[in-house]
Amino acid sequence: MEAFPEVSKIKYEGPQSDNPLAFRWYNPDEIVEGKTMRDHLRFSVVYWHTFRGNGSDPFGAATMVRPWDDGTESLENAKNRVRVAFEFMEKLDVPFYAFHDRDVAPEGASLSESNSNLDAIADTLEEEQERTGIKLLWGTQNMFSHPRYMHGAATSCDAQVFAYAAAQTKKAIDISKRLNASGHVFWGGREGYYNLYNTDMKREVDHLGLLLNMAVEYADEIGFDGMFFIEPKPKEPTKHQYDSDAAACINFLRAYGLMDRFQLNIETNHATLSGHTMMHELEYAGMQGMLGSIDANTGDLLLGWDTDQFPTDIYLTTRCMLAILKYGGFTNGGVNFDAKVRRESFEPMDLFYAHIGGMDAFARGLITAAAIRADGGLEAMKTERYSSWDSGLGAEIETGSHGLKSLAEAAEGMGDIQLSSGRQEFLENYINRFI
Ligand code: XUL
Ligand code: CO
């Protein structure tokens, strides 16, 4: 039995189409900068919001209508949900998906029961991956929902919780290997604090470094060669998450010897929660060779929390794609829709509208970014703006042939310095020509 009998495979119909179940910009086989759109964007659907989100919020009960889901935590229901998920993804024509261990399989009464539930569901996931050709972009472990993780997982004050988290991480990596995942994510969950009166920050961060080093060691031992991604977020659930932004994560990875095996998975709503733009976070990760993947979504200008809305803003997607193209595109990562339909958008069809809109917004961002790059105006402006560094004094400074004394002598004879305009408004108008 199909879960979405009224939907057939979503196809590209072009910008003139008024069919809400067609792509207007995402044309998977179209070549942009020498690569198909499919390979540039590597779209991925998340299991947790799309197949487990029920629309409940702190003020009200679940709203989502999901006729295929019997609402129980049975294995049978979990297996049926996998079939529905793959029907959805096949019809949407996405090449990837992502999940937490506890999204796909129910937590059991013991660790071994949880593990055997996961093994049973992995059988179905494997079958469906083979049937459809859809691949796992990344797997991850949910080490934040269960009450045992109330003080954190790797950063818990309790050593037994650390051990439990290690066991869960080991199993999740096993499953990522079994399902041939392209990557494996560590989002900070409850790795952070609410109050420094009761927190030994140094010890907690050391423990996080320990767990991630154990993960690398284990992955090498079993031959899992997917990329590890760390996903920055500054707050929520804790007041201060240790992996607060790209800069903090890179500092952490460098301090604990993890730079070779990790890249970053940057999420838009997390970037804005940390007081940065998405483009800032992508640029910061990219300039250090650490840009791996993105969780595509958006926050709300007027709401100060992680609303995880679907991205529809063409400026946002254009800026994302400018940064991603600049740093050579994705290798193991992709555009992963860590986004949920609004509580009021409770019908199954809303899942299609939301994803089609996000995919089209990113396709349009890709096309626009490629056009900006082909025109070369931004790059030419930057080359000109920094040209004083290309020869003479600037080049001497950059190559290290000066110190404070020699520069003090040079500055003596300089006279008035002539600066040029930064041309911010000119460049904003320039970008509008391509939108
Ligand atoms: C939470 C979040 C997570 C991670 C995976 O804000 O983004 O869903 O992407 O654990
Ligand atoms: Co995310």
Coordinates of C-alpha atoms and ligand atoms in Angstrom, one line a residue:
M1 CA 0.0 0.0 0.0
E2 CA 1.4 3.4 -1.0
A3 CA 1.4 6.1 1.6
F4 CA 1.3 8.9 -1.0
P5 CA -0.9 7.4 -3.8
E6 CA -1.7 10.9 -5.2
V7 CA 1.9 11.8 -5.8
S8 CA 4.1 10.4 -8.6
K9 CA 7.8 11.1 -9.0
I10 CA 8.4 14.9 -8.8
K11 CA 9.8 16.2 -12.1
Y12 CA 11.4 19.3 -13.4
E13 CA 9.0 21.4 -15.3
G14 CA 10.8 24.7 -15.5
P15 CA 10.2 28.2 -14.0
Q16 CA 7.0 28.7 -16.0
S17 CA 5.3 25.7 -14.3
D18 CA 2.5 26.4 -11.8
N19 CA 2.4 22.8 -10.7
P20 CA 3.1 22.7 -6.9
L21 CA 4.3 19.1 -7.2
A22 CA 7.0 19.9 -9.8
F23 CA 10.5 21.4 -9.6
R24 CA 10.8 24.8 -11.2
W25 CA 14.6 25.2 -10.7
Y26 CA 16.0 21.8 -9.6
N27 CA 16.8 20.0 -12.8
P28 CA 18.9 17.1 -11.5
D29 CA 20.8 16.4 -14.7
E30 CA 21.5 20.0 -15.7
I31 CA 25.2 20.9 -15.7
V32 CA 26.4 23.8 -13.6
E33 CA 30.1 24.6 -13.4
G34 CA 30.9 21.2 -15.0
K35 CA 28.8 19.1 -12.6
T36 CA 25.1 18.0 -12.5
M37 CA 22.9 19.8 -10.0
R38 CA 22.3 16.4 -8.3
D39 CA 26.0 16.0 -7.6
H40 CA 26.4 19.7 -6.5
L41 CA 23.6 19.7 -4.1
R42 CA 23.4 16.1 -2.8
F43 CA 20.0 16.7 -1.2
S44 CA 19.2 14.8 2.0
V45 CA 15.9 14.3 3.9
V46 CA 16.1 14.0 7.7
Y47 CA 14.3 11.2 9.4
W48 CA 13.7 13.0 12.7
H49 CA 11.6 15.9 11.6
T50 CA 10.0 14.4 8.5
F51 CA 9.1 11.0 9.9
R52 CA 9.1 11.5 13.6
G53 CA 8.0 15.1 14.0
N54 CA 4.5 15.2 15.4
G55 CA 3.9 18.9 15.7
S56 CA 3.8 19.1 19.5
D57 CA 5.2 22.1 21.2
P58 CA 5.5 23.3 24.8
F59 CA 2.0 24.7 24.5
G60 CA 0.1 22.0 22.7
A61 CA -0.3 18.4 21.6
A62 CA 0.7 16.6 18.4
T63 CA -1.0 17.9 15.3
M64 CA 0.5 15.9 12.4
V65 CA -1.8 13.5 10.5
R66 CA 0.3 10.5 9.5
P67 CA -2.1 7.7 8.5
W68 CA 0.7 5.1 8.1
D69 CA 1.9 5.5 11.7
D70 CA 0.0 3.6 14.4
G71 CA 1.7 5.8 17.1
T72 CA 3.3 2.8 18.9
E73 CA 6.9 2.1 19.5
S74 CA 6.6 -1.4 18.0
L75 CA 9.3 -2.7 15.6
E76 CA 6.6 -3.4 13.1
N77 CA 5.5 0.3 13.1
A78 CA 9.2 1.3 12.8
K79 CA 9.7 -1.0 9.8
N80 CA 6.6 0.3 8.1
R81 CA 7.8 3.8 8.6
V82 CA 11.0 3.0 6.8
R83 CA 9.0 1.8 3.8
V84 CA 7.0 5.1 3.8
A85 CA 10.2 7.1 4.2
F86 CA 11.7 5.5 1.1
E87 CA 8.5 5.9 -0.9
F88 CA 8.6 9.6 0.0
M89 CA 12.3 10.1 -0.8
E90 CA 12.0 8.1 -4.1
K91 CA 9.1 10.3 -5.2
L92 CA 11.0 13.4 -4.2
D93 CA 14.0 12.2 -6.1
V94 CA 16.5 12.9 -3.3
P95 CA 19.7 10.8 -3.3
F96 CA 20.4 10.9 0.5
Y97 CA 18.8 10.7 3.9
A98 CA 20.1 11.1 7.5
F99 CA 18.9 9.7 10.9
H100 CA 19.6 9.4 14.6
D101 CA 19.7 5.8 16.0
R102 CA 16.6 6.5 18.1
D103 CA 14.6 8.0 15.2
V104 CA 14.6 4.8 13.2
A105 CA 14.4 2.2 16.0
P106 CA 12.7 2.2 19.4
E107 CA 14.9 2.4 22.5
G108 CA 14.6 -0.9 24.4
A109 CA 14.5 -1.7 28.1
S110 CA 18.3 -2.4 28.0
L111 CA 21.2 -1.4 25.9
S112 CA 21.3 -4.8 24.2
E113 CA 17.6 -4.6 23.4
S114 CA 18.1 -1.1 21.9
N115 CA 21.0 -2.5 19.8
S116 CA 19.0 -5.5 18.5
N117 CA 16.1 -3.2 17.6
L118 CA 18.5 -1.1 15.6
D119 CA 19.9 -4.2 13.9
A120 CA 16.4 -5.3 12.9
I121 CA 15.6 -1.8 11.4
A122 CA 19.0 -1.7 9.7
D123 CA 17.9 -4.8 7.8
T124 CA 15.0 -2.9 6.4
L125 CA 17.0 0.3 5.8
E126 CA 19.6 -1.8 3.9
E127 CA 16.9 -3.5 1.8
E128 CA 15.3 -0.1 0.9
Q129 CA 18.7 1.5 0.1
E130 CA 19.4 -1.4 -2.3
R131 CA 15.9 -1.2 -3.8
T132 CA 16.0 2.6 -4.5
G133 CA 19.7 3.5 -4.7
I134 CA 19.1 6.2 -2.0
K135 CA 22.1 6.4 0.3
L136 CA 22.8 7.4 3.9
L137 CA 24.4 10.8 4.0
W138 CA 25.1 10.5 7.7
G139 CA 24.1 8.6 10.8
T140 CA 24.3 9.9 14.3
Q141 CA 23.5 9.0 17.9
N142 CA 20.8 10.6 19.9
M143 CA 22.5 11.2 23.3
F144 CA 20.2 13.9 24.5
S145 CA 16.5 12.7 24.7
H146 CA 16.8 9.9 27.3
P147 CA 16.7 11.2 30.9
R148 CA 20.1 9.5 31.6
Y149 CA 21.6 12.3 29.5
M150 CA 20.2 15.1 31.6
H151 CA 23.7 16.3 32.6
G152 CA 25.1 15.6 29.2
A153 CA 26.6 12.5 27.5
A154 CA 30.4 12.6 27.0
T155 CA 30.4 15.7 29.3
S156 CA 28.2 14.2 32.0
C157 CA 29.4 14.5 35.6
D158 CA 28.7 10.7 35.9
A159 CA 31.3 8.3 34.5
Q160 CA 28.7 5.6 33.9
V161 CA 26.8 7.9 31.6
F162 CA 30.0 8.5 29.7
A163 CA 30.4 4.7 29.3
Y164 CA 26.8 4.4 28.1
A165 CA 27.4 7.2 25.6
A166 CA 30.5 5.4 24.4
A167 CA 28.5 2.2 23.9
Q168 CA 25.8 4.1 22.0
T169 CA 28.4 5.8 19.8
K170 CA 30.1 2.5 19.0
K171 CA 26.8 1.0 17.9
A172 CA 25.9 4.0 15.8
I173 CA 29.2 3.9 14.0
D174 CA 28.7 0.2 13.4
I175 CA 25.4 1.0 11.8
S176 CA 26.9 3.9 9.7
K177 CA 29.5 1.5 8.4
R178 CA 27.0 -1.2 7.7
L179 CA 24.8 1.2 5.7
N180 CA 27.8 2.7 3.9
A181 CA 27.2 6.2 5.2
S182 CA 29.1 9.0 3.6
G183 CA 29.6 10.6 7.0
H184 CA 28.8 10.4 10.7
V185 CA 27.7 13.4 12.8
F186 CA 28.3 14.6 16.3
W187 CA 26.0 17.4 17.3
G188 CA 26.5 18.5 20.8
G189 CA 23.1 17.5 22.3
R190 CA 23.4 18.4 26.0
E191 CA 27.2 18.8 25.9
G192 CA 27.2 22.2 27.6
Y193 CA 26.1 23.7 30.9
Y194 CA 23.5 25.9 32.6
N195 CA 25.5 27.0 35.6
L196 CA 29.2 27.2 36.2
Y197 CA 28.7 26.9 40.0
N198 CA 28.2 23.2 39.5
T199 CA 30.3 22.6 36.3
D200 CA 34.0 21.6 35.9
M201 CA 34.3 23.0 32.3
K202 CA 37.8 21.8 31.7
R203 CA 37.1 18.3 32.8
E204 CA 33.9 18.1 30.7
V205 CA 35.5 19.4 27.5
D206 CA 38.5 17.0 28.1
H207 CA 35.9 14.2 28.2
L208 CA 34.3 15.3 25.0
G209 CA 37.8 15.2 23.4
L210 CA 38.3 11.8 24.8
L211 CA 35.0 10.4 23.4
L212 CA 35.7 11.8 19.9
N213 CA 39.2 10.3 19.9
M214 CA 37.7 7.0 20.9
A215 CA 35.3 7.3 18.0
V216 CA 38.2 7.9 15.5
E217 CA 40.1 5.0 16.9
Y218 CA 37.1 2.7 16.7
A219 CA 36.3 3.8 13.1
D220 CA 39.8 3.1 12.0
E221 CA 39.7 -0.3 13.7
I222 CA 36.5 -1.4 11.9
G223 CA 37.4 0.4 8.6
F224 CA 34.6 3.0 8.6
D225 CA 36.0 5.6 6.3
G226 CA 33.1 8.1 6.2
M227 CA 33.9 11.6 7.3
F228 CA 33.2 12.7 10.8
F229 CA 31.3 15.9 11.1
I230 CA 30.9 18.1 14.2
E231 CA 27.8 20.4 14.1
P232 CA 28.1 23.8 15.9
K233 CA 25.2 25.3 17.9
P234 CA 25.6 27.9 20.6
K235 CA 22.6 27.2 22.9
E236 CA 19.5 25.1 23.2
P237 CA 19.1 22.8 25.0
T238 CA 21.8 24.1 27.3
K239 CA 22.5 27.8 27.9
H240 CA 26.0 27.4 26.7
Q241 CA 26.8 24.6 24.3
Y242 CA 30.5 23.7 24.1
D243 CA 30.5 23.4 20.3
S244 CA 29.1 27.0 20.1
D245 CA 30.2 28.1 16.6
A246 CA 32.6 27.1 13.8
A247 CA 35.5 28.9 15.4
A248 CA 35.0 27.2 18.8
C249 CA 34.6 23.8 17.1
I250 CA 37.8 24.2 15.1
N251 CA 39.7 25.3 18.2
F252 CA 38.4 22.3 20.0
L253 CA 39.2 19.9 17.2
R254 CA 42.7 21.3 16.9
A255 CA 43.3 21.2 20.7
Y256 CA 42.3 17.5 20.9
G257 CA 44.2 16.3 17.8
L258 CA 41.0 15.7 15.7
M259 CA 41.6 18.0 12.7
D260 CA 42.4 15.2 10.2
R261 CA 39.3 13.1 10.7
F262 CA 36.6 15.8 11.2
Q263 CA 35.0 18.5 9.2
L264 CA 32.1 20.8 10.2
N265 CA 28.4 20.4 9.4
I266 CA 27.1 24.0 9.5
E267 CA 23.4 24.7 10.1
T268 CA 21.8 28.0 9.2
N269 CA 19.6 28.4 12.3
H270 CA 22.5 27.5 14.6
A271 CA 24.7 30.1 12.8
T272 CA 22.1 32.8 13.4
L273 CA 21.6 31.7 17.1
S274 CA 25.3 32.2 17.6
G275 CA 25.0 35.8 16.3
H276 CA 26.7 35.0 13.0
T277 CA 25.3 34.7 9.5
M278 CA 25.3 31.3 7.7
M279 CA 27.8 32.8 5.2
H280 CA 30.1 33.8 8.0
E281 CA 30.1 30.3 9.4
L282 CA 30.6 28.7 6.0
E283 CA 33.5 31.1 5.2
Y284 CA 35.1 30.5 8.6
A285 CA 35.0 26.7 8.2
G286 CA 35.9 26.9 4.5
M287 CA 39.0 29.1 5.0
Q288 CA 40.4 26.4 7.3
G289 CA 39.6 23.5 5.0
M290 CA 36.9 22.3 7.4
L291 CA 33.7 22.9 5.4
G292 CA 32.1 19.5 5.1
S293 CA 28.3 19.6 4.9
I294 CA 25.3 21.8 5.7
D295 CA 22.0 21.4 7.6
A296 CA 19.8 23.5 5.4
N297 CA 17.1 25.4 7.2
T298 CA 16.3 28.9 8.4
G299 CA 15.3 30.6 11.7
D300 CA 12.8 33.4 12.0
L301 CA 13.8 37.0 12.3
L302 CA 11.4 37.6 15.2
L303 CA 11.8 34.3 17.1
G304 CA 15.0 33.7 19.1
W305 CA 15.0 29.9 19.0
D306 CA 15.8 27.0 16.7
T307 CA 12.6 27.1 14.6
D308 CA 14.2 24.9 11.9
Q309 CA 12.1 26.2 9.0
F310 CA 12.5 25.2 5.4
P311 CA 14.7 27.6 3.5
T312 CA 13.0 29.6 0.8
D313 CA 15.0 32.8 0.8
I314 CA 16.9 33.0 -2.5
Y315 CA 19.5 35.4 -1.0
L316 CA 20.3 32.9 1.7
T317 CA 20.7 30.0 -0.7
T318 CA 22.7 32.1 -3.1
R319 CA 25.1 33.0 -0.3
C320 CA 25.4 29.4 0.8
M321 CA 26.2 28.3 -2.7
L322 CA 28.7 31.1 -3.2
A323 CA 30.6 29.8 -0.2
I324 CA 30.2 26.1 -1.1
L325 CA 31.3 26.6 -4.7
K326 CA 34.2 28.8 -3.5
Y327 CA 35.5 25.9 -1.4
G328 CA 35.2 23.3 -4.1
G329 CA 31.8 21.8 -3.3
F330 CA 30.8 18.8 -1.2
T331 CA 32.8 15.6 -1.0
N332 CA 31.2 13.5 1.8
G333 CA 28.6 16.1 2.7
G334 CA 25.5 17.5 1.2
V335 CA 22.5 19.8 1.6
N336 CA 20.6 18.1 4.4
F337 CA 17.2 19.5 5.2
D338 CA 17.2 19.6 9.0
A339 CA 13.9 21.4 8.8
K340 CA 10.4 20.7 9.9
V341 CA 7.0 21.7 8.6
R342 CA 5.0 24.1 10.8
R343 CA 2.6 22.7 13.3
E344 CA -0.3 24.0 11.3
S345 CA 1.0 22.3 8.2
F346 CA -0.2 18.9 9.4
E347 CA -1.1 17.1 6.2
P348 CA 1.2 14.6 4.6
M349 CA 1.2 16.7 1.4
D350 CA 2.9 19.5 3.3
L351 CA 6.0 17.4 3.5
F352 CA 6.3 17.4 -0.3
Y353 CA 5.6 21.2 -0.7
A354 CA 8.2 21.9 2.0
H355 CA 11.0 19.8 0.5
I356 CA 10.2 20.8 -3.1
G357 CA 10.4 24.5 -2.1
G358 CA 13.7 24.0 -0.3
M359 CA 15.2 22.1 -3.2
D360 CA 14.1 24.7 -5.7
A361 CA 15.5 27.5 -3.5
F362 CA 18.9 25.8 -3.3
A363 CA 18.9 25.0 -7.1
R364 CA 18.1 28.6 -7.7
G365 CA 20.9 29.6 -5.3
L366 CA 23.3 27.4 -7.2
I367 CA 22.4 28.8 -10.6
T368 CA 22.6 32.4 -9.2
A369 CA 25.9 31.8 -7.5
A370 CA 27.4 30.2 -10.6
A371 CA 26.2 33.3 -12.7
I372 CA 27.9 35.7 -10.2
R373 CA 31.1 33.7 -10.3
A374 CA 31.0 33.6 -14.1
D375 CA 30.6 37.3 -14.2
G376 CA 33.6 37.7 -11.9
G377 CA 32.5 41.2 -10.5
L378 CA 32.9 40.2 -6.9
E379 CA 36.2 38.6 -7.3
A380 CA 37.5 41.5 -9.4
M381 CA 36.4 44.0 -6.7
K382 CA 38.2 42.0 -4.0
T383 CA 41.4 41.6 -6.1
E384 CA 41.4 45.4 -6.5
R385 CA 40.5 46.1 -2.9
Y386 CA 43.5 44.1 -1.6
S387 CA 45.9 45.0 -4.4
S388 CA 48.2 47.0 -2.1
W389 CA 49.3 43.5 -0.8
D390 CA 50.3 42.2 -4.2
S391 CA 53.5 44.2 -4.7
G392 CA 55.9 46.6 -2.9
L393 CA 55.4 47.1 0.8
G394 CA 52.4 44.8 1.1
A395 CA 54.1 41.9 -0.6
E396 CA 57.2 42.4 1.6
I397 CA 55.0 42.3 4.8
E398 CA 53.2 39.1 3.6
T399 CA 56.4 37.3 2.8
G400 CA 57.8 38.1 6.3
S401 CA 60.6 40.4 5.4
H402 CA 59.5 43.1 7.9
G403 CA 59.3 43.7 11.6
L404 CA 57.9 46.5 13.7
K405 CA 61.1 48.5 13.4
S406 CA 61.4 48.4 9.6
L407 CA 57.7 49.2 9.3
A408 CA 58.0 52.1 11.7
E409 CA 60.7 53.5 9.4
A410 CA 58.5 52.9 6.3
A411 CA 55.5 54.6 8.0
E412 CA 57.6 57.7 8.7
G413 CA 58.0 58.6 5.1
M414 CA 54.5 57.7 3.9
G415 CA 52.6 61.0 4.2
D416 CA 48.7 60.9 3.9
I417 CA 47.3 57.5 3.2
Q418 CA 44.9 57.4 0.3
L419 CA 42.0 54.9 0.8
S420 CA 39.3 53.7 -1.5
S421 CA 35.6 53.1 -0.9
G422 CA 34.4 49.7 0.4
R423 CA 31.4 50.0 -2.0
Q424 CA 29.0 48.0 0.1
E425 CA 25.8 49.4 -1.5
F426 CA 27.3 49.2 -5.0
L427 CA 28.0 45.4 -4.3
E428 CA 24.5 44.8 -2.8
N429 CA 23.0 46.3 -6.0
Y430 CA 25.4 44.3 -8.1
I431 CA 24.1 41.0 -6.4
N432 CA 20.5 42.1 -7.0
R433 CA 21.2 42.0 -10.8
F434 CA 21.6 38.3 -10.6
I435 CA 18.6 37.4 -8.3
Ligands
XUL1 C1 19.7 20.0 16.7 C2 20.2 19.5 15.4 C3 20.3 18.0 15.3 C4 21.5 17.6 14.6 C5 21.7 16.1 14.6 O1 19.5 21.4 16.7 O2 20.4 20.2 14.5 O3 19.2 17.5 14.8 O4 21.5 18.0 13.2 O5 21.8 15.6 15.9
CO2 CO 21.2 19.9 12.6

